[in-house]
Coordinates of C-alpha atoms in Angstrom, one line a residue:
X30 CA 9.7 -14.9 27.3
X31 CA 11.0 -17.7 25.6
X32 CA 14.6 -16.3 23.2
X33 CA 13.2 -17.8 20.2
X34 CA 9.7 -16.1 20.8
X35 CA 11.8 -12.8 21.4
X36 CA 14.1 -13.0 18.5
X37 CA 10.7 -13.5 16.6
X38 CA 9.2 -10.3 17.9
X39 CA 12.5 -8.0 17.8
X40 CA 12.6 -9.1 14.2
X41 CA 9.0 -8.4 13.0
X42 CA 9.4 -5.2 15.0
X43 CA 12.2 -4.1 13.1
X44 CA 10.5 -5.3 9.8
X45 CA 7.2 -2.9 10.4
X46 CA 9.6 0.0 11.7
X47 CA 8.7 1.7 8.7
X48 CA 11.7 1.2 5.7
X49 CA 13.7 -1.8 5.1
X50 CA 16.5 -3.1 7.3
X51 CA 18.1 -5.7 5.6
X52 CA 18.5 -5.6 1.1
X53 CA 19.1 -8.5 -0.8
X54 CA 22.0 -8.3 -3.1
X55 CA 21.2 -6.9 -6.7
X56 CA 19.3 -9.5 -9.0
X57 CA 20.2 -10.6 -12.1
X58 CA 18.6 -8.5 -15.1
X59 CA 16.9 -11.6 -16.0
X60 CA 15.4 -12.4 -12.9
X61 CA 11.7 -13.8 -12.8
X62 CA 9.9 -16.1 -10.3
X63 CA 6.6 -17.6 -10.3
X64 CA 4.3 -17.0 -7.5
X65 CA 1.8 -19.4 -6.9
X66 CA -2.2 -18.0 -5.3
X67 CA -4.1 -20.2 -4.2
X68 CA -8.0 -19.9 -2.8
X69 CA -8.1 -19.8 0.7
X70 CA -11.8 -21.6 2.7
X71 CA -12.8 -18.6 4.5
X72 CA -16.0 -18.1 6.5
X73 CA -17.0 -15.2 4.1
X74 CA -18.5 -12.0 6.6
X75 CA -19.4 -8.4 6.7
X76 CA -18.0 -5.9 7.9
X77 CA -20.0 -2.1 7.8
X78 CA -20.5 -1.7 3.8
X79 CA -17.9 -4.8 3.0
X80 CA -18.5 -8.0 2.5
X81 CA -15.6 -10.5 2.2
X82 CA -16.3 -12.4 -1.0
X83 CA -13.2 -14.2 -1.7
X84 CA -9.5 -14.7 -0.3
X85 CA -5.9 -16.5 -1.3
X86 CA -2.6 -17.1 -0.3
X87 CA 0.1 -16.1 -2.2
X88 CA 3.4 -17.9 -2.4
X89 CA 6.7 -17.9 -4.2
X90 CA 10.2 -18.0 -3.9
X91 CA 11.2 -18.1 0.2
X92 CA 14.1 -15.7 -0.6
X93 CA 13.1 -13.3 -2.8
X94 CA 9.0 -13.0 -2.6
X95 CA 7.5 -11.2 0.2
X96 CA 7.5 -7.4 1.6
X97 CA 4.3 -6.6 -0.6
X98 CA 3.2 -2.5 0.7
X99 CA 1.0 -1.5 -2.6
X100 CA -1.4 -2.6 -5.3
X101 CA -2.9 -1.2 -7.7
X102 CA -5.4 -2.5 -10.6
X103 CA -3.5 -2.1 -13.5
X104 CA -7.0 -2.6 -15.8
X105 CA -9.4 -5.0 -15.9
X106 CA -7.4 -8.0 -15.4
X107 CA -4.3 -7.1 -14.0
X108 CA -3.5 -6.5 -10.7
X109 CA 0.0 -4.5 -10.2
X110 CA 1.9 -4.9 -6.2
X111 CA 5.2 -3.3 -5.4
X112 CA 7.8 -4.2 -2.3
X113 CA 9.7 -2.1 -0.3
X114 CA 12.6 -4.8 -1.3
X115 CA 12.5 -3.7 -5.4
X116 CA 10.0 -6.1 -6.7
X117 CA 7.3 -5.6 -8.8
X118 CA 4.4 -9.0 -8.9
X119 CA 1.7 -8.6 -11.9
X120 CA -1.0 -11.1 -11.7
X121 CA -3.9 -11.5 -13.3
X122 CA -7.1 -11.5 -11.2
X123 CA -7.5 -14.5 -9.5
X124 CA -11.5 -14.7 -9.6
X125 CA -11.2 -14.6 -13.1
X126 CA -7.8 -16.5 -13.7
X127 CA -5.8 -19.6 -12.2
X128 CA -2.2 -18.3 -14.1
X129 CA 0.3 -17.4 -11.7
X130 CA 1.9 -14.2 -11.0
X131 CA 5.3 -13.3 -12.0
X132 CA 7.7 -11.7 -9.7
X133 CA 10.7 -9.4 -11.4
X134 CA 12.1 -6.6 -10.7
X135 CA 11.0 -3.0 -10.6
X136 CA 12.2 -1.5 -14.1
X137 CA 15.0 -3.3 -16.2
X138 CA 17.5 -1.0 -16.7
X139 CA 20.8 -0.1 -14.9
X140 CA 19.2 2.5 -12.4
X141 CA 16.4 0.1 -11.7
X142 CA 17.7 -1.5 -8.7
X143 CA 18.1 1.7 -6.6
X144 CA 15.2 3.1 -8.0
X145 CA 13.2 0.0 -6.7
X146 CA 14.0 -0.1 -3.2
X147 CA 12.2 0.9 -0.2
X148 CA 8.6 1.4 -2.3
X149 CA 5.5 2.0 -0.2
X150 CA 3.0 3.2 -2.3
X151 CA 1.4 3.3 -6.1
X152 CA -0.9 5.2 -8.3
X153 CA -1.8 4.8 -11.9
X154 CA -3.2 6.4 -14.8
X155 CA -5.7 4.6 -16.1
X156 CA -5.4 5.9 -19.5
X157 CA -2.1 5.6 -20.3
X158 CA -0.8 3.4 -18.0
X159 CA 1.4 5.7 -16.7
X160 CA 2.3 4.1 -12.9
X161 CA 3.8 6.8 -10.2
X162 CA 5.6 4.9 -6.8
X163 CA 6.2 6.4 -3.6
X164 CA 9.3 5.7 -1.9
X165 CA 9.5 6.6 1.6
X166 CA 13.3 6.1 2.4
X167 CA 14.2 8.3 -0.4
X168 CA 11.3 11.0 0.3
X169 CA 10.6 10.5 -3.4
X170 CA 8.2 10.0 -6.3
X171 CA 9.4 8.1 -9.2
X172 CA 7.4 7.9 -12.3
X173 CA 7.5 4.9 -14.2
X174 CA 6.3 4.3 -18.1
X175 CA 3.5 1.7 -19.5
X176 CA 6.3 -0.6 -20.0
X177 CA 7.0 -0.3 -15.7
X178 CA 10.5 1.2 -16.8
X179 CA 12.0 4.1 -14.5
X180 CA 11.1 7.6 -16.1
X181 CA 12.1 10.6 -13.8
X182 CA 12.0 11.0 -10.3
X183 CA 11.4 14.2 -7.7
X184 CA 11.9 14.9 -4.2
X185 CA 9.1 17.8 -3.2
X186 CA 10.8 20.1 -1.2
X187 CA 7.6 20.0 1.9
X188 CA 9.2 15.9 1.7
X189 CA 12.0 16.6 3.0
X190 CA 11.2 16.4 7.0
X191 CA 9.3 13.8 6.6
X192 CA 10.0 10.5 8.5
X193 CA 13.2 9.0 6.3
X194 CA 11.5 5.8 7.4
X195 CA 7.9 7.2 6.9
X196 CA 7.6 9.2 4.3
X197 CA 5.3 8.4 1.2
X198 CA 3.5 5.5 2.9
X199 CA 0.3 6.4 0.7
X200 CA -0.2 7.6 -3.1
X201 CA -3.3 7.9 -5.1
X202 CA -4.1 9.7 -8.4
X203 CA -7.3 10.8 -8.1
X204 CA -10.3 10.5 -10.7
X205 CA -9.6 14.1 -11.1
X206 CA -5.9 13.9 -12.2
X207 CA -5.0 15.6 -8.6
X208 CA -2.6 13.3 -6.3
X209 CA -2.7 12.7 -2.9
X210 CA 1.0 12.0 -0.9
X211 CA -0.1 11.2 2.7
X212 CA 3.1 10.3 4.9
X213 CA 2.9 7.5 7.7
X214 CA 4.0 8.9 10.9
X215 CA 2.0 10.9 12.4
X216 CA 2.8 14.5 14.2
X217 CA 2.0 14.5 18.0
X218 CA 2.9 18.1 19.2
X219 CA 2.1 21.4 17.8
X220 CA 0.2 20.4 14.6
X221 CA -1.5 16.9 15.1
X222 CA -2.4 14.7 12.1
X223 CA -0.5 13.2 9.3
X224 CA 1.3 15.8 6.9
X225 CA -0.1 15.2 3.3
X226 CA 0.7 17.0 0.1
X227 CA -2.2 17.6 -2.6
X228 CA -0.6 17.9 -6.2
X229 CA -3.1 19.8 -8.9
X230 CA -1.4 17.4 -11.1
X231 CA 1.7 15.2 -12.3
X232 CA 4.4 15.4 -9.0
X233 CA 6.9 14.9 -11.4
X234 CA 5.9 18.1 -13.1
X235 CA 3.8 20.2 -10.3
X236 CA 6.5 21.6 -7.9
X237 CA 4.0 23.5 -5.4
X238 CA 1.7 20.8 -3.8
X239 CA -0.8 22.2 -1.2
X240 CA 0.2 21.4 2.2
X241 CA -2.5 19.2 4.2
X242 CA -3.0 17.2 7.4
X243 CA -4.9 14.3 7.9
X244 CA -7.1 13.3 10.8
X245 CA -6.6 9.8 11.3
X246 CA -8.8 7.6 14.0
X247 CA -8.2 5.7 16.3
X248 CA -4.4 5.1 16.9
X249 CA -4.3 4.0 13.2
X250 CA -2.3 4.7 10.3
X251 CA -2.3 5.1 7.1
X252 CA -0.6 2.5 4.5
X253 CA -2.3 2.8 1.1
X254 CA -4.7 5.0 -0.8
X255 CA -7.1 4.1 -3.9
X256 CA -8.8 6.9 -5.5
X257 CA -12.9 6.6 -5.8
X258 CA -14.7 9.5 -7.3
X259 CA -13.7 13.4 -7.8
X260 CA -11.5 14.3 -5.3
X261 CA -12.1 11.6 -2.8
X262 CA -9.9 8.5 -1.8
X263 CA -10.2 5.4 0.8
X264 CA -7.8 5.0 2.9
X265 CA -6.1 1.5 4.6
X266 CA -5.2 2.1 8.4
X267 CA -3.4 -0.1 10.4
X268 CA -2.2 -0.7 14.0
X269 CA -1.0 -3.0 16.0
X270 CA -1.4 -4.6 19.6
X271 CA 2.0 -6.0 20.3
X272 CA 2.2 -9.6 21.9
X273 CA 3.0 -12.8 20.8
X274 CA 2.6 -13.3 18.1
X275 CA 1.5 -9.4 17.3
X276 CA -2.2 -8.7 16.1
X277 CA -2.6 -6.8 12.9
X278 CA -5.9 -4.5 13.2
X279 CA -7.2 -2.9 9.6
X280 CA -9.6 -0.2 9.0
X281 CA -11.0 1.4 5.9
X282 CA -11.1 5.5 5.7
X283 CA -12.7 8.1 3.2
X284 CA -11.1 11.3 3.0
X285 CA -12.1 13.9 0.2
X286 CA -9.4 16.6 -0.5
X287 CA -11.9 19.3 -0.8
X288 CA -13.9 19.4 2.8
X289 CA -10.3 20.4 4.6
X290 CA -10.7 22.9 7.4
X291 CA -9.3 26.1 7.2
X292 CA -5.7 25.0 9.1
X293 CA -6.0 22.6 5.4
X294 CA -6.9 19.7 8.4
X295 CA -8.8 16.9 6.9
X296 CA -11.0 14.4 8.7
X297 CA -10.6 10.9 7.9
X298 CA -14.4 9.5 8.0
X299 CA -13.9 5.5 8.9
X300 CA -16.1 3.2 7.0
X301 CA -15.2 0.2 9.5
X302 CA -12.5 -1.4 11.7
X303 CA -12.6 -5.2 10.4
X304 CA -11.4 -7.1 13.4
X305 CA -11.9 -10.9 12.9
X306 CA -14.6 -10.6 10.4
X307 CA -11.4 -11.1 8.0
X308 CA -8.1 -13.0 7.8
X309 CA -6.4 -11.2 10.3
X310 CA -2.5 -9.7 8.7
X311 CA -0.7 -6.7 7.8
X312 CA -2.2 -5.3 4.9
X313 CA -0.5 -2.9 3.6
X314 CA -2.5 -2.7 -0.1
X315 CA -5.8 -1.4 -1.4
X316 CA -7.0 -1.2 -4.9
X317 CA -10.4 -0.9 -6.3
X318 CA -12.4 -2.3 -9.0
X319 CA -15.7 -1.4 -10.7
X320 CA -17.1 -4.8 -12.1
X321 CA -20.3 -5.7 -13.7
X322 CA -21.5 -7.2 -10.7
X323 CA -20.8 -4.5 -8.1
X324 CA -17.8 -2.3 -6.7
X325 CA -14.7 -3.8 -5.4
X326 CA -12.0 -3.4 -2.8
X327 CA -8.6 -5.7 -2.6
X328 CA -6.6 -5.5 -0.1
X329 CA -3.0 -7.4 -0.6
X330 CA -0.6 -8.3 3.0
X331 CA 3.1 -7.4 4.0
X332 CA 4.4 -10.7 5.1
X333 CA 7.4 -8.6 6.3
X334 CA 9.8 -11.7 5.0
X335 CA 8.6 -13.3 8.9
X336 CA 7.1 -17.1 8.6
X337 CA 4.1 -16.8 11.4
X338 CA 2.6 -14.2 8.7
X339 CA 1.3 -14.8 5.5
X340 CA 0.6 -12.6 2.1
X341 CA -3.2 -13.0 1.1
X342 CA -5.2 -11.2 -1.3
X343 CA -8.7 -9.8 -0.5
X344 CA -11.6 -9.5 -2.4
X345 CA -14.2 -6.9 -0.7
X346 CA -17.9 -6.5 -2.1
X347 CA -18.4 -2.4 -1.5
X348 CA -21.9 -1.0 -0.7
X349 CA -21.4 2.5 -1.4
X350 CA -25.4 3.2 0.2
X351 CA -23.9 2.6 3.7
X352 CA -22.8 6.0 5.5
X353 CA -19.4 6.7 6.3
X354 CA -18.6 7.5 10.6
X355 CA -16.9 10.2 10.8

């Protein structure tokens, strides 16, 4: 192996060991960047009930832009995506809009910084606003205001064993008010599955989640939830085949909170595995939309800071007819 091609893969392994290895210095309190997203010529294909309608590249400042892990729809013409490096990106909908997004940092006051770092997850009230991230380093929630200004942060107690580099990998209010903490590593030994905690509400206020595990397929694992209906959420997996360069593999999961067996073991039911029927990368995002013409799912890419990878936004046509594989 060539030592440029190695240097390459030790570094993008690092990158997607879950957690951040390398910080930038603090930014400014000013700081803003512009990120440019562009629409991408994609053979547009179907994969089980989605159907790739549209897809661009996003780009910004080489330093500072990248590391995007979670996305959420922040209403009907916003689009809200977090990085595990303390940056928030808001953008408006790029089917709808050509304005650029603008990259800042995560909250704007003197905590913000520390608050901001190592994020892996969102969720949001669509009512108010109110935006919760998941932090995976810190084995933390933070709650954030409509203004995306820190609020008050916890660390659940059933958090604290989880993977310091693995924890909170996927967050999701649910259109019940419940939320759904699902962490990414999974257990191998006595109690397979992914550990997961079910809040009957706030995390910030509810200090005795229920205690789940989650039956993921396939050698994948989970990176972001969206809520759907009730109590029921899809899921982003992902794996990888290592080589070089690596090959990103995404599926799509539904899980509902209340089928759970009586251990409180949930199985995943996977809508599909994508393979090359889209822009292969490492998403990292999901969010979902319900638009006039039909149901949506985006999915947004972790460049990991790496040149051979790229951050693209998806647009996914739903068909909510088709029957889930369990």
């Amino acid at each position: 192996m060539r030592p440029k091609r190695l240097l390459l893969a030790l570094m993008l392994a690092s990158a997607l060991a879950p957690g951040t290895w390398l910080r930038d210095p603090e930014l400014p309190r000013n700081f803003h960047r512009a990120v440019a997203i562009e629409p991408l010529d994609q053979d547009f294909q179907r994969s089980g009930p989605f159907a790739l309608v549209a897809a661009w590249e996003l780009t910004g400042d080489r330093v500072q832009f990248g590391g995007l892990s979670a996305l959420v729809a922040l209403d009907g013409m916003r689009f809200l995506a977090g990085s595990d490096t303390g940056r928030k990106l808001v953008f408006e909908r790029p089917d709808r809009s050509s304005a650029p997004g603008e990259l800042s940092r995560l909250g704007e006051n003197e905590t913000s910084y520390k608050l901001g770092r190592d994020l892996e997850s969102l969720a949001i009230d669509p009512v108010s606003g109110t935006v919760w991230g998941g932090f995976e380093f810190r084995e933390s929630i933070v709650r954030f205001d409509a203004d995306l200004k820190p609020d008050e942060e916890v660390r659940p107690a059933a958090m604290r064993y989880w993977g310091a580099n693995s924890g909170a990998e996927s967050l999701a209010r649910l259109a019940d008010g419940r939320f759904l903490v699902i962490e990414e590593r999974p257990q191998r030994w006595r109690e397979p599955g992914h550990r997961a905690l079910l809040f009957a509400g706030d995390p910030i206020e509810e200090r005795a989640p229920e205690e789940l595990r989650i039956a993921i397929p396939a050698g994948y694992r989970p990176v972001d939830a969206t809520p759907v209906e009730g109590g029921k959420a899809l899921v982003l997996l992902r794996r990888v085949s290592w080589g070089i360069p690596p090959v990103f593999q995404s599926a799509i999961a539904e899980v509902d909170v209340d089928r759970h067996a009586a251990d409180g073991t949930i199985a995943a039911a996977l809508l599909t595995e994508f393979g090359p029927a889209i822009p292969q990368d490492n998403y990292e995002g999901i969010a979902l939309t319900r638009d006039a013409d039909g149901t949506h799912v985006w999915l947004i890419s972790d460049d990991n800071f790496m040149s051979i990878q790229r951050t693209l936004l998806l647009k996914l046509r739903w068909d909510q007819r088709e029957k889930a594989r369990e």
